[in-house]
C-alpha positions as semicolon CSV with decimal commas, in nm:
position;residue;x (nm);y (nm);z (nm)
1;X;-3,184;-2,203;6,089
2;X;-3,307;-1,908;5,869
3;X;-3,673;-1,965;5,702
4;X;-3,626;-1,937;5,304
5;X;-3,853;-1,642;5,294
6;X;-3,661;-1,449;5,494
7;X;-3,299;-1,508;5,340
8;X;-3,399;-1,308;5,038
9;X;-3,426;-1,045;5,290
10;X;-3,067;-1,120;5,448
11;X;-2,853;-1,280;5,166
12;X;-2,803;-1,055;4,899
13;X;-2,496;-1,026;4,675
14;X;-2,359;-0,724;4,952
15;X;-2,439;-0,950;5,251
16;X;-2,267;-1,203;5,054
17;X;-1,975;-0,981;5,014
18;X;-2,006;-0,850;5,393
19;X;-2,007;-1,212;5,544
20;X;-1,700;-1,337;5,339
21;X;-1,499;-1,037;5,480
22;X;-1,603;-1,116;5,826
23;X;-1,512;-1,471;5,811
24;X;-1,157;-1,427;5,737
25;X;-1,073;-1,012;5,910
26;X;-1,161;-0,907;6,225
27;X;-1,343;-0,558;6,207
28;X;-1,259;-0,299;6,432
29;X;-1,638;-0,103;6,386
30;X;-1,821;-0,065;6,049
31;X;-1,645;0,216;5,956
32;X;-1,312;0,040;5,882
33;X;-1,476;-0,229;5,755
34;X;-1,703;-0,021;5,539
35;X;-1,372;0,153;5,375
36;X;-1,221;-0,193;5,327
37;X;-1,513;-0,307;5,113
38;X;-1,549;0,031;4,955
39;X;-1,908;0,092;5,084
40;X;-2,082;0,375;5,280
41;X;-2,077;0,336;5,630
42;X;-2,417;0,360;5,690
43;X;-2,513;0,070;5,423
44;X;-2,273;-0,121;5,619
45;X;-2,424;-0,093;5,920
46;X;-2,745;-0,144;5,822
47;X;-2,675;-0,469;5,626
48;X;-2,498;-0,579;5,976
49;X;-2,781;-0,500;6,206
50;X;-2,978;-0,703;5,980
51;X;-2,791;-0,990;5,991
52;X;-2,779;-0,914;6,356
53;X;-3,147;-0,925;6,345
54;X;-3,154;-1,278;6,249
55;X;-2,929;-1,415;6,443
56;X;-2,615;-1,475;6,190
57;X;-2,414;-1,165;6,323
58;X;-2,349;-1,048;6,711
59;X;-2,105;-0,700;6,826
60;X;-1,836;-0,706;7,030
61;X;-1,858;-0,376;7,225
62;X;-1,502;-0,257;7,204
63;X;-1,424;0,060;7,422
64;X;-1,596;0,352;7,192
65;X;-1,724;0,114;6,910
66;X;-1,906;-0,210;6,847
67;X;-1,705;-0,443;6,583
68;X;-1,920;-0,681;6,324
69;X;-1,863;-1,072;6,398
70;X;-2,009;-1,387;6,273
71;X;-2,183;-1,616;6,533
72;X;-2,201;-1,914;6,347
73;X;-1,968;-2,133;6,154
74;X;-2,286;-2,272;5,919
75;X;-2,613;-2,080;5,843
76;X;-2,899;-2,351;5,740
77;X;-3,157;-2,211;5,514
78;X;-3,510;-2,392;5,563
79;X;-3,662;-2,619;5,432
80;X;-3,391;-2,861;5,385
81;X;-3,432;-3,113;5,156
């Protein structure tokens, strides 16, 4: 559960974009996934860690690199009405 405040902070129209990607590929590290989306690596991995930050990302440390996933099927924006 994400307090409404702070999803302006985390759902954005590139967030958007970045967490419809992840739900249906499986990135390798951001820079693939960065490429595949046509962004810059580093707004890529920003945008992640913040999603990390709240809880609606995780990485999977694989050998050199740490790959993007979601951690939850459903995201619930508070307060519900």
């Amino acid at each position: 559960i994400l307090a409404q405040g702070r999803s302006d902070d985390v759902f954005h129209e590139r967030s958007l974009e970045l967490l419809n990607y992840l739900k249906d590929h499986d990135a390798e590290s951001a820079r693939p996934f960065a490429e595949a989306l046509g962004y810059d690596k580093r707004v890529v991995s920003r945008d992640v860690g913040r999603l990390a930050q709240t809880d609606i990302t995780e990485y999977k440390d694989s050998s050199r690199s740490k790959a993007p996933r979601l951690k939850h099927n459903y995201v619930v924006v508070e307060p519900v009405v």
